[in-house]
Each structure stands twice: as structure tokens, then as C-alpha cells.
Amino acid sequence: MQTDPESGVQKRLVGAIEAAARTMPLRNGGERGLHALRARAGKPRSSRTFKVLAAAAVVAILGSGAVAAAHELGRDPVSDDFTRLHPDKSDIDDVGVEPHALVAEVAMPDGTRSRLFRTTQEGSKACWDVQQIRADGEQLGNVGFCRAVSSPSLDTVNGVIVGFVPGEDVVSVRATANGQSLDAAVTLNSFLLSPSVASPGMSVTLQPVGSAGEPAAPVVVVVGPT
Amino acid sequence: MEPTALSERPLYVQQTADARVDTSTDGEFNELYLRSYRRLVVVAYSVTESVAHAEEVVQDAYLQLLRRWDRVENKEAWLRRAVVSLATSWLRRQIIERRVKDATRREPDATACVNLRLMLTRLTPRQRAAVVLRYYEGLSEREIALALSCRAGTVKSLLSRAMAKLKEEYRDADRS
């Protein structure tokens, strides 16, 4: 009897998927995974009140030059830019899904990981969010910021350096400081550098590289403070 | 070269404070987790080709769901969509970092997982996700479209091309 080739393929496919599903070695399946997830979820998250205080602290540090920002931040802990890019502010905590994208991740010697998310909407400004996750998966906190996306930048955020390089088709960047160079992958024009590469106030030369391997003109950027 | 000065500063900070996830959803959430975790890992695996990263993606998706529990109506559909989105995002980053091959080679998967990976190797990540959602999860084209954030017509095309590739592969394998 002739078998329909399509159903034969489907049968094999389903058999292979089910076999893989049955034998998949899961670390977080069942009660143990649920417990670990609950532990992560149970960790305190941000509060509006805290954001207001943090914003006020930022404003205090910035001084009179940030009066306009102070007004905005006083009215709402999130700036107008951020509000525009995040119509639903509760999405600030759900940075893994649109309109955010996970763009970079670095691991520290102690096992702590920093993950960088960026808003995906096109425009003159974008927002980034740095999550810190302990080796055991516990989330330690987030720091976010928004800035214009016109010129290269390096900001120290939550213990790592968040970089931005403008231009289409940039896939990596070579960062040089103190005679040492490091290549970092670039996604959505953003990248992360370990704090061992440079420190706030230091000048770093950034050389973006396109997908065909062609280097663009280098620029010098001063690492912004925390 | 003139140094470029910073023009702006961080605008908000999120750290530990008083907002916790509502625990009144415990029973329903736990039941959903225990019932759907493995199936979602399979969906994520079809994109990441790495069990460890698939689990990471699925855990992140559950965490996000927990935090917006009351606002999500169809929780399973939301989870599938988040899983595909997070897995695709992870894969995109890996491809850019040119580490995909190394990462998958490092991981000691079960034989059946390796078999599945080999079987789907000629498909694109979205085709892989589409066939797993269709033939393993048993979703309709409309439901797959929701999970993949695309139109039903695109799903039809993804499935048809994927099945054509698989048939071709089996024909070649049978001949040899």
C-alpha cells in the first residue's frame, strides 16, 4: 500500500519531536523549576515611589542644568521620551518582549550577568535597560535610561558600560582604551562592555565594523559616569 | 578627534523596593507552569537548538506573564508568543556574535534532541517554530500567526516550504 508522502513526513516529524520532548534533560521542569521561578518573581521590583526618589537624586546630582528634566521627572518618574516609547509603563518590567529586544549580555568573573535591552522603535531617541542577574538566576535590579541616537556614546550603567554607535549595518565595534582593544558584537546599534575595559571619564576609541567587515572611521568617546 | 561628551544622563532607576508579584494567582499559575513548561521548552528549542537556552527563554516568559497576570486574557497564547519572541531575539544575538555553532556543539543533548535538531536542520528558525507549533502543539494557522506575530498567510507559506524541504530531505535519505 502506498503511503501519502506528506503524512509519512508528518508522522516522522511528530515522532521525532515527541521523542525529544520526552527525553529532554530539563533543569527547571516540575516543582523545582517552579520554586526557582517563584524565588525570582518574589524578589522585589521597582516601585513608582522609588523611581521618583531616584529621579530626584539624579536631578540633585545634575544640578541646575537639569531643571527642565527635574520638572518632568517631578511630574512623572519616567521622562516624556520614555513615556512616548513605552505607552504602557508597566512594560518597563517586561523588557524581553516587544517593544524591547535583548541586544547584549556580558558575564562578570563572579558569575553575575548583565543583560542589555533596547527599545526597537525607530526615532531620534531610544531607551535602554540593563538587568543584573546573579549566577543563581536571581534578578538583582534594573537601571534604564533614554538618550538621543545621533552620536556614539558610552554610559556606565549598573556596573557595565552601555555603548551606542550610529549607522546602518554595524555588526561589531572595536573599543580601544589604554592601548588595549576589545571587539564587541553590536545589535540594534547597541553593545555592552565589561567595566574592566574602561572606567568613567576615560576616553575610548570606538571603531564600528560593517557586516562586510569594513571598518568605519574611529571616534573617541568619553565614558559617562554612573 | 574631539571627544564626544555625554549629552544626557540616566532617567530612571529600578532597584529593589516594595512592589512584589501578586501571589493570589499561585494555584492557577503553578498548574499552568507544570502543565505547559516542557511543551514550551520544545517550542523554544526549535528556535534556539539548545535546551539550556530554551529553558532560560521559557523561564523568562513565565516570569513576565506572572508580572502581568491580571492583564493577560489568553495566558497560553501569550506565553507561546513571548517564548517565540524571546527565543528569536536570543538567536538573532547569537548569530551576530557568530557563536551559534560553538554553543550548540558544546551542549551535551539527549540523542532524541540531536535527532530532532538534525531533522530540522534545513529549516529556518521560523519554519522550525511553525512546524513544532502545528504538528506538536496542534495549533491552527491563526494561532500560529499569533505566536509568530505574523499573518495567517505567512504561516501557510512557512509550513508549506518547511514540509517541502522535509519531504525532499527524506526522499534523498531514502534513496541513499
CSV table of C-alpha atoms in Angstrom, one decimal:
chain,number,residue,atom,x,y,z
A,1,MET,CA,0.0,0.0,0.0
A,2,GLN,CA,1.3,3.4,-1.0
A,3,THR,CA,1.7,5.9,1.9
A,4,ASP,CA,1.0,9.6,1.4
A,5,PRO,CA,4.5,11.2,1.4
A,6,GLU,CA,3.2,14.2,3.4
A,7,SER,CA,1.6,12.2,6.1
A,8,GLY,CA,4.7,10.0,6.3
A,9,VAL,CA,6.9,13.0,6.8
A,10,GLN,CA,4.5,14.4,9.4
A,11,LYS,CA,4.5,11.1,11.2
A,12,ARG,CA,8.3,11.0,11.4
A,13,LEU,CA,8.4,14.6,12.4
A,14,VAL,CA,5.9,14.2,15.2
A,15,GLY,CA,7.7,11.1,16.4
A,16,ALA,CA,11.0,12.9,16.5
A,17,ILE,CA,9.5,15.9,18.4
A,18,GLU,CA,7.7,13.7,20.9
A,19,ALA,CA,10.9,11.6,21.5
A,20,ALA,CA,12.9,14.8,22.0
A,21,ALA,CA,10.2,16.2,24.3
A,22,ARG,CA,10.2,13.0,26.4
A,23,THR,CA,13.9,12.8,26.9
A,24,MET,CA,14.8,16.5,27.0
A,25,PRO,CA,17.0,16.9,30.1
A,26,LEU,CA,15.3,19.8,31.9
A,27,ARG,CA,16.8,21.6,34.8
A,28,ASN,CA,13.7,23.7,35.6
A,29,GLY,CA,10.8,21.4,34.9
A,30,GLY,CA,8.5,20.4,37.7
A,31,GLU,CA,8.3,21.7,41.2
A,32,ARG,CA,12.0,22.6,41.4
A,33,GLY,CA,11.8,25.0,38.4
A,34,LEU,CA,8.6,26.4,39.7
A,35,HIS,CA,10.2,27.1,43.1
A,36,ALA,CA,13.2,28.8,41.4
A,37,LEU,CA,10.9,30.9,39.2
A,38,ARG,CA,8.8,31.9,42.3
A,39,ALA,CA,12.1,32.9,44.0
A,40,ARG,CA,13.0,35.1,41.1
A,41,ALA,CA,9.5,36.6,40.9
A,42,GLY,CA,9.3,37.1,44.6
A,43,LYS,CA,12.2,39.4,44.5
A,44,PRO,CA,11.2,43.0,45.0
A,45,ARG,CA,10.8,45.0,41.9
A,46,SER,CA,10.7,48.7,41.1
A,47,SER,CA,8.1,51.0,42.6
A,48,ARG,CA,6.9,54.3,41.4
A,49,THR,CA,7.9,55.9,44.7
A,50,PHE,CA,11.4,54.6,44.4
A,51,LYS,CA,11.6,55.9,40.8
A,52,VAL,CA,10.6,59.3,42.0
A,53,LEU,CA,13.2,59.3,44.7
A,54,ALA,CA,15.8,58.0,42.2
A,55,ALA,CA,14.9,60.6,39.7
A,56,ALA,CA,15.1,63.3,42.3
A,57,ALA,CA,18.6,62.1,43.3
A,58,VAL,CA,19.7,62.2,39.6
A,59,VAL,CA,18.3,65.7,39.3
A,60,ALA,CA,20.1,66.7,42.5
A,61,ILE,CA,23.3,65.4,41.2
A,62,LEU,CA,22.9,67.1,37.8
A,63,GLY,CA,22.2,70.5,39.4
A,64,SER,CA,20.6,73.5,37.8
A,65,GLY,CA,21.4,72.3,34.3
A,66,ALA,CA,18.6,69.7,34.7
A,67,VAL,CA,15.8,72.0,35.7
A,68,ALA,CA,13.7,71.1,32.8
A,69,ALA,CA,14.3,67.4,33.4
A,70,ALA,CA,13.5,68.0,37.1
A,71,HIS,CA,10.1,69.3,36.2
A,72,GLU,CA,9.3,66.4,34.0
A,73,LEU,CA,10.7,63.9,36.5
A,74,GLY,CA,8.8,65.5,39.3
A,75,ARG,CA,5.6,65.2,37.4
A,76,ASP,CA,6.2,61.6,36.5
A,77,PRO,CA,9.2,59.4,37.3
A,78,VAL,CA,9.6,58.4,33.7
A,79,SER,CA,10.6,61.1,31.2
A,80,ASP,CA,8.4,62.1,28.3
A,81,ASP,CA,10.8,60.3,26.0
A,82,PHE,CA,10.3,57.1,27.9
A,83,THR,CA,6.6,57.6,28.1
A,84,ARG,CA,6.4,58.1,24.3
A,85,LEU,CA,8.4,54.9,23.7
A,86,HIS,CA,6.6,52.9,26.3
A,87,PRO,CA,2.9,53.7,26.1
A,88,ASP,CA,2.3,51.0,28.7
A,89,LYS,CA,4.7,51.9,31.5
A,90,SER,CA,4.3,48.5,33.2
A,91,ASP,CA,6.1,47.2,30.1
A,92,ILE,CA,9.3,48.6,31.6
A,93,ASP,CA,9.5,45.4,33.6
A,94,ASP,CA,8.8,43.2,30.7
A,95,VAL,CA,11.7,44.1,28.6
A,96,GLY,CA,12.1,40.7,26.9
A,97,VAL,CA,9.3,41.3,24.5
A,98,GLU,CA,8.5,44.0,22.0
A,99,PRO,CA,8.9,46.9,22.0
A,100,HIS,CA,12.2,45.9,23.6
A,101,ALA,CA,14.8,43.5,22.3
A,102,LEU,CA,17.6,41.8,24.1
A,103,VAL,CA,20.7,43.1,22.4
A,104,ALA,CA,23.7,42.1,24.5
A,105,GLU,CA,24.9,40.1,27.5
A,106,VAL,CA,28.1,40.1,29.5
A,107,ALA,CA,29.2,37.8,32.4
A,108,MET,CA,31.3,39.1,35.3
A,109,PRO,CA,34.0,37.0,36.9
A,110,ASP,CA,31.7,36.3,39.9
A,111,GLY,CA,29.1,34.8,37.6
A,112,THR,CA,26.8,37.8,37.6
A,113,ARG,CA,25.3,38.5,34.2
A,114,SER,CA,24.3,41.9,32.8
A,115,ARG,CA,21.7,41.9,30.0
A,116,LEU,CA,21.0,44.9,27.9
A,117,PHE,CA,17.6,45.6,26.3
A,118,ARG,CA,16.8,48.3,23.9
A,119,THR,CA,13.6,49.7,22.5
A,120,THR,CA,13.0,48.8,18.9
A,121,GLN,CA,11.0,51.7,17.7
A,122,GLU,CA,12.8,54.0,15.2
A,123,GLY,CA,13.2,57.6,16.2
A,124,SER,CA,15.6,60.2,17.3
A,125,LYS,CA,15.7,58.7,20.8
A,126,ALA,CA,15.8,55.2,22.3
A,127,CYS,CA,15.7,53.7,25.7
A,128,TRP,CA,18.0,51.0,27.2
A,129,ASP,CA,17.6,48.9,30.2
A,130,VAL,CA,20.4,46.9,32.0
A,131,GLN,CA,19.3,44.0,34.1
A,132,GLN,CA,21.7,42.4,36.5
A,133,ILE,CA,21.2,38.7,37.2
A,134,ARG,CA,23.1,36.7,39.8
A,135,ALA,CA,24.7,33.3,38.9
A,136,ASP,CA,21.7,31.5,40.5
A,137,GLY,CA,19.3,33.3,38.3
A,138,GLU,CA,18.1,35.8,40.8
A,139,GLN,CA,17.4,39.2,39.3
A,140,LEU,CA,19.2,42.0,41.2
A,141,GLY,CA,17.7,45.1,39.6
A,142,ASN,CA,17.4,47.2,36.5
A,143,VAL,CA,18.7,50.6,35.5
A,144,GLY,CA,17.3,52.3,32.5
A,145,PHE,CA,17.9,55.4,30.5
A,146,CYS,CA,17.0,57.2,27.3
A,147,ARG,CA,19.2,59.2,25.0
A,148,ALA,CA,19.4,60.7,21.5
A,149,VAL,CA,20.7,58.2,19.0
A,150,SER,CA,22.7,60.6,16.8
A,151,SER,CA,26.2,60.2,18.1
A,152,PRO,CA,28.3,57.4,19.6
A,153,SER,CA,28.1,57.1,23.4
A,154,LEU,CA,29.4,55.1,26.3
A,155,ASP,CA,27.5,55.1,29.6
A,156,THR,CA,28.3,53.3,32.8
A,157,VAL,CA,25.1,51.7,33.9
A,158,ASN,CA,24.6,49.2,36.7
A,159,GLY,CA,28.3,48.3,36.7
A,160,VAL,CA,28.7,47.8,33.0
A,161,ILE,CA,29.4,50.1,30.0
A,162,VAL,CA,26.5,50.5,27.6
A,163,GLY,CA,27.6,51.6,24.1
A,164,PHE,CA,25.8,53.1,21.2
A,165,VAL,CA,27.2,53.6,17.6
A,166,PRO,CA,25.0,55.1,14.9
A,167,GLY,CA,24.9,53.8,11.3
A,168,GLU,CA,23.3,51.1,9.3
A,169,ASP,CA,24.6,47.6,9.2
A,170,VAL,CA,27.1,47.9,12.1
A,171,VAL,CA,27.7,44.4,13.4
A,172,SER,CA,30.6,44.9,15.7
A,173,VAL,CA,32.8,47.6,17.3
A,174,ARG,CA,36.4,47.7,18.3
A,175,ALA,CA,36.9,49.5,21.6
A,176,THR,CA,40.4,50.7,22.4
A,177,ALA,CA,41.5,52.2,25.7
A,178,ASN,CA,44.8,52.3,27.4
A,179,GLY,CA,46.4,50.5,24.5
A,180,GLN,CA,44.1,47.5,24.8
A,181,SER,CA,41.5,46.6,22.2
A,182,LEU,CA,38.3,44.6,22.6
A,183,ASP,CA,35.7,43.6,19.9
A,184,ALA,CA,32.0,43.7,20.9
A,185,ALA,CA,29.0,42.4,18.9
A,186,VAL,CA,26.6,45.2,18.0
A,187,THR,CA,22.8,44.6,17.8
A,188,LEU,CA,20.4,47.5,17.1
A,189,ASN,CA,23.5,49.8,17.3
A,190,SER,CA,24.0,48.8,20.9
A,191,PHE,CA,26.6,46.9,22.8
A,192,LEU,CA,27.9,46.1,26.2
A,193,LEU,CA,31.5,46.3,27.5
A,194,SER,CA,32.8,44.9,30.7
A,195,PRO,CA,33.8,47.5,33.3
A,196,SER,CA,37.4,46.1,33.1
A,197,VAL,CA,37.7,47.7,29.7
A,198,ALA,CA,37.3,51.3,30.8
A,199,SER,CA,36.1,53.5,33.6
A,200,PRO,CA,34.0,56.6,33.8
A,201,GLY,CA,35.8,59.7,32.5
A,202,MET,CA,38.2,57.6,30.3
A,203,SER,CA,38.5,58.3,26.6
A,204,VAL,CA,37.8,55.2,24.5
A,205,THR,CA,38.2,54.9,20.7
A,206,LEU,CA,35.4,53.2,19.0
A,207,GLN,CA,35.7,51.8,15.5
A,208,PRO,CA,32.4,50.4,14.1
A,209,VAL,CA,32.7,47.5,11.6
A,210,GLY,CA,30.0,46.7,9.0
A,211,SER,CA,28.7,43.2,8.0
A,212,ALA,CA,31.2,43.0,5.1
A,213,GLY,CA,34.0,43.6,7.6
A,214,GLU,CA,34.6,47.1,6.5
A,215,PRO,CA,35.8,49.4,9.4
A,216,ALA,CA,34.3,52.9,9.7
A,217,ALA,CA,36.1,56.0,10.9
A,218,PRO,CA,37.1,55.7,14.6
A,219,VAL,CA,35.6,58.2,17.1
A,220,VAL,CA,36.7,59.0,20.6
A,221,VAL,CA,34.0,58.9,23.3
A,222,VAL,CA,34.3,59.7,26.9
A,223,VAL,CA,32.8,57.1,29.2
A,224,GLY,CA,29.9,58.6,31.1
A,225,PRO,CA,29.6,58.3,34.8
A,226,THR,CA,27.2,56.1,36.7
B,1,MET,CA,39.5,63.6,17.0
B,2,GLU,CA,37.4,65.6,19.5
B,3,PRO,CA,35.9,63.5,22.3
B,4,THR,CA,32.1,63.3,22.3
B,5,ALA,CA,30.7,64.4,25.6
B,6,LEU,CA,27.6,62.8,27.1
B,7,SER,CA,24.5,64.8,26.3
B,8,GLU,CA,22.1,63.0,28.6
B,9,ARG,CA,22.0,61.0,31.8
B,10,PRO,CA,20.1,58.1,33.1
B,11,LEU,CA,16.5,58.9,33.6
B,12,TYR,CA,15.1,56.2,35.8
B,13,VAL,CA,16.4,53.6,38.1
B,14,GLN,CA,14.8,50.4,39.1
B,15,GLN,CA,16.1,48.6,42.2
B,16,THR,CA,14.8,46.6,45.0
B,17,ALA,CA,11.8,48.2,46.6
B,18,ASP,CA,8.3,47.3,47.7
B,19,ALA,CA,6.4,46.0,44.6
B,20,ARG,CA,6.1,42.3,44.6
B,21,VAL,CA,4.3,39.8,42.4
B,22,ASP,CA,0.8,39.1,43.4
B,23,THR,CA,0.7,35.7,45.0
B,24,SER,CA,-3.0,35.3,44.8
B,25,THR,CA,-2.5,33.7,41.4
B,26,ASP,CA,-0.4,30.9,42.9
B,27,GLY,CA,-2.6,27.8,42.2
B,28,GLU,CA,-3.5,28.7,38.6
B,29,PHE,CA,0.0,29.8,37.7
B,30,ASN,CA,1.6,26.7,39.2
B,31,GLU,CA,-0.9,24.5,37.4
B,32,LEU,CA,-0.1,26.3,34.1
B,33,TYR,CA,3.6,26.0,34.7
B,34,LEU,CA,3.6,22.3,35.5
B,35,ARG,CA,1.3,21.6,32.6
B,36,SER,CA,3.0,23.6,29.9
B,37,TYR,CA,6.7,24.0,30.8
B,38,ARG,CA,8.1,21.1,28.8
B,39,ARG,CA,5.9,21.8,25.8
B,40,LEU,CA,7.1,25.4,25.7
B,41,VAL,CA,10.7,24.3,26.1
B,42,VAL,CA,10.2,22.2,23.0
B,43,VAL,CA,8.9,25.2,21.1
B,44,ALA,CA,11.8,27.4,22.3
B,45,TYR,CA,14.3,24.6,21.4
B,46,SER,CA,13.0,24.5,17.9
B,47,VAL,CA,14.4,28.1,17.6
B,48,THR,CA,17.4,28.0,19.9
B,49,GLU,CA,18.6,24.5,19.2
B,50,SER,CA,19.9,24.5,22.8
B,51,VAL,CA,17.9,23.0,25.7
B,52,ALA,CA,19.7,25.2,28.3
B,53,HIS,CA,18.9,28.4,26.4
B,54,ALA,CA,15.4,27.2,25.6
B,55,GLU,CA,14.8,26.7,29.3
B,56,GLU,CA,16.1,30.2,30.1
B,57,VAL,CA,13.8,31.7,27.5
B,58,VAL,CA,10.8,29.9,28.8
B,59,GLN,CA,11.5,30.8,32.4
B,60,ASP,CA,11.8,34.5,31.4
B,61,ALA,CA,8.5,34.2,29.6
B,62,TYR,CA,6.7,32.7,32.7
B,63,LEU,CA,8.2,35.5,34.8
B,64,GLN,CA,6.9,38.1,32.5
B,65,LEU,CA,3.5,36.5,32.5
B,66,LEU,CA,3.4,36.4,36.3
B,67,ARG,CA,4.1,40.1,36.4
B,68,ARG,CA,1.2,40.9,34.2
B,69,TRP,CA,-1.0,38.0,35.1
B,70,ASP,CA,-4.2,40.0,35.6
B,71,ARG,CA,-3.8,41.9,32.3
B,72,VAL,CA,-3.4,38.8,30.1
B,73,GLU,CA,-6.5,37.1,28.9
B,74,ASN,CA,-5.3,34.1,26.9
B,75,LYS,CA,-2.3,33.1,29.0
B,76,GLU,CA,-1.1,30.1,27.0
B,77,ALA,CA,-1.3,32.1,23.7
B,78,TRP,CA,0.6,35.0,25.4
B,79,LEU,CA,3.3,32.6,26.7
B,80,ARG,CA,3.8,31.0,23.2
B,81,ARG,CA,4.2,34.4,21.7
B,82,ALA,CA,6.6,35.5,24.3
B,83,VAL,CA,8.6,32.3,24.1
B,84,VAL,CA,9.0,32.6,20.3
B,85,SER,CA,9.8,36.3,20.5
B,86,LEU,CA,12.4,35.8,23.3
B,87,ALA,CA,13.9,32.7,21.5
B,88,THR,CA,14.2,34.6,18.2
B,89,SER,CA,15.7,37.5,20.0
B,90,TRP,CA,18.3,35.2,21.6
B,91,LEU,CA,19.1,33.5,18.3
B,92,ARG,CA,19.5,36.9,16.5
B,93,ARG,CA,22.0,37.9,19.1
B,94,GLN,CA,23.9,34.6,18.8
B,95,ILE,CA,24.1,34.8,15.1
B,96,ILE,CA,25.5,38.3,15.3
B,97,GLU,CA,28.1,37.1,17.8
B,98,ARG,CA,28.8,34.2,15.4
B,99,ARG,CA,28.7,31.8,18.3
B,100,VAL,CA,25.7,29.6,17.2
B,101,LYS,CA,27.8,26.6,16.1
B,102,ASP,CA,30.0,26.7,19.2
B,103,ALA,CA,27.1,27.0,21.6
B,104,THR,CA,25.2,24.1,20.1
B,105,ARG,CA,28.3,21.9,19.8
B,106,ARG,CA,29.1,22.4,23.5
B,107,GLU,CA,25.8,21.2,24.9
B,108,PRO,CA,25.5,17.5,25.5
B,109,ASP,CA,21.9,16.9,24.4
B,110,ALA,CA,19.9,13.7,24.6
B,111,THR,CA,20.1,11.6,21.4
B,112,ALA,CA,16.5,12.3,20.6
B,113,CYS,CA,17.1,16.1,20.8
B,114,VAL,CA,20.1,15.7,18.5
B,115,ASN,CA,17.9,13.7,16.1
B,116,LEU,CA,15.3,16.4,16.1
B,117,ARG,CA,17.9,19.1,15.6
B,118,LEU,CA,19.3,17.2,12.6
B,119,MET,CA,15.9,16.6,11.2
B,120,LEU,CA,15.0,20.3,11.2
B,121,THR,CA,18.5,21.5,10.3
B,122,ARG,CA,17.5,22.7,6.8
B,123,LEU,CA,14.6,24.8,8.0
B,124,THR,CA,14.8,28.4,9.1
B,125,PRO,CA,14.2,29.2,12.8
B,126,ARG,CA,10.7,30.5,12.0
B,127,GLN,CA,9.9,27.4,9.8
B,128,ARG,CA,11.1,25.2,12.7
B,129,ALA,CA,8.9,27.1,15.2
B,130,ALA,CA,5.9,26.9,12.8
B,131,VAL,CA,6.1,23.1,12.3
B,132,VAL,CA,6.5,22.4,16.0
B,133,LEU,CA,3.5,24.7,16.8
B,134,ARG,CA,1.5,23.0,14.1
B,135,TYR,CA,2.3,19.3,14.4
B,136,TYR,CA,3.3,19.1,18.1
B,137,GLU,CA,1.2,21.7,19.7
B,138,GLY,CA,-1.6,21.2,17.2
B,139,LEU,CA,-2.3,24.9,16.7
B,140,SER,CA,-4.3,26.3,13.9
B,141,GLU,CA,-2.7,28.6,11.3
B,142,ARG,CA,-4.4,31.6,13.1
B,143,GLU,CA,-3.0,30.6,16.4
B,144,ILE,CA,0.5,30.1,15.0
B,145,ALA,CA,0.2,33.5,13.4
B,146,LEU,CA,-0.4,35.0,16.8
B,147,ALA,CA,2.6,33.2,18.3
B,148,LEU,CA,4.9,34.2,15.4
B,149,SER,CA,3.4,37.8,15.2
B,150,CYS,CA,2.7,37.4,11.5
B,151,ARG,CA,-0.3,36.9,9.2
B,152,ALA,CA,-2.0,33.5,8.7
B,153,GLY,CA,-0.9,33.6,5.0
B,154,THR,CA,2.7,33.8,6.1
B,155,VAL,CA,2.2,30.8,8.3
B,156,LYS,CA,0.7,28.8,5.4
B,157,SER,CA,3.8,29.7,3.4
B,158,LEU,CA,6.2,28.8,6.2
B,159,LEU,CA,4.6,25.4,6.7
B,160,SER,CA,4.3,24.6,3.1
B,161,ARG,CA,8.0,25.4,2.4
B,162,ALA,CA,9.1,23.6,5.6
B,163,MET,CA,7.2,20.4,4.6
B,164,ALA,CA,8.5,20.6,1.0
B,165,LYS,CA,12.1,20.8,2.4
B,166,LEU,CA,11.5,17.9,4.8
B,167,LYS,CA,9.9,15.7,2.1
B,168,GLU,CA,12.9,16.5,-0.2
B,169,GLU,CA,15.3,15.5,2.6
B,170,TYR,CA,13.5,12.2,3.3
B,171,ARG,CA,13.4,11.4,-0.4
B,172,ASP,CA,17.2,12.0,-0.5
B,173,ALA,CA,17.7,9.9,2.6
B,174,ASP,CA,15.6,7.0,1.3
B,175,ARG,CA,17.5,7.0,-1.9
B,176,SER,CA,20.8,6.8,-0.2
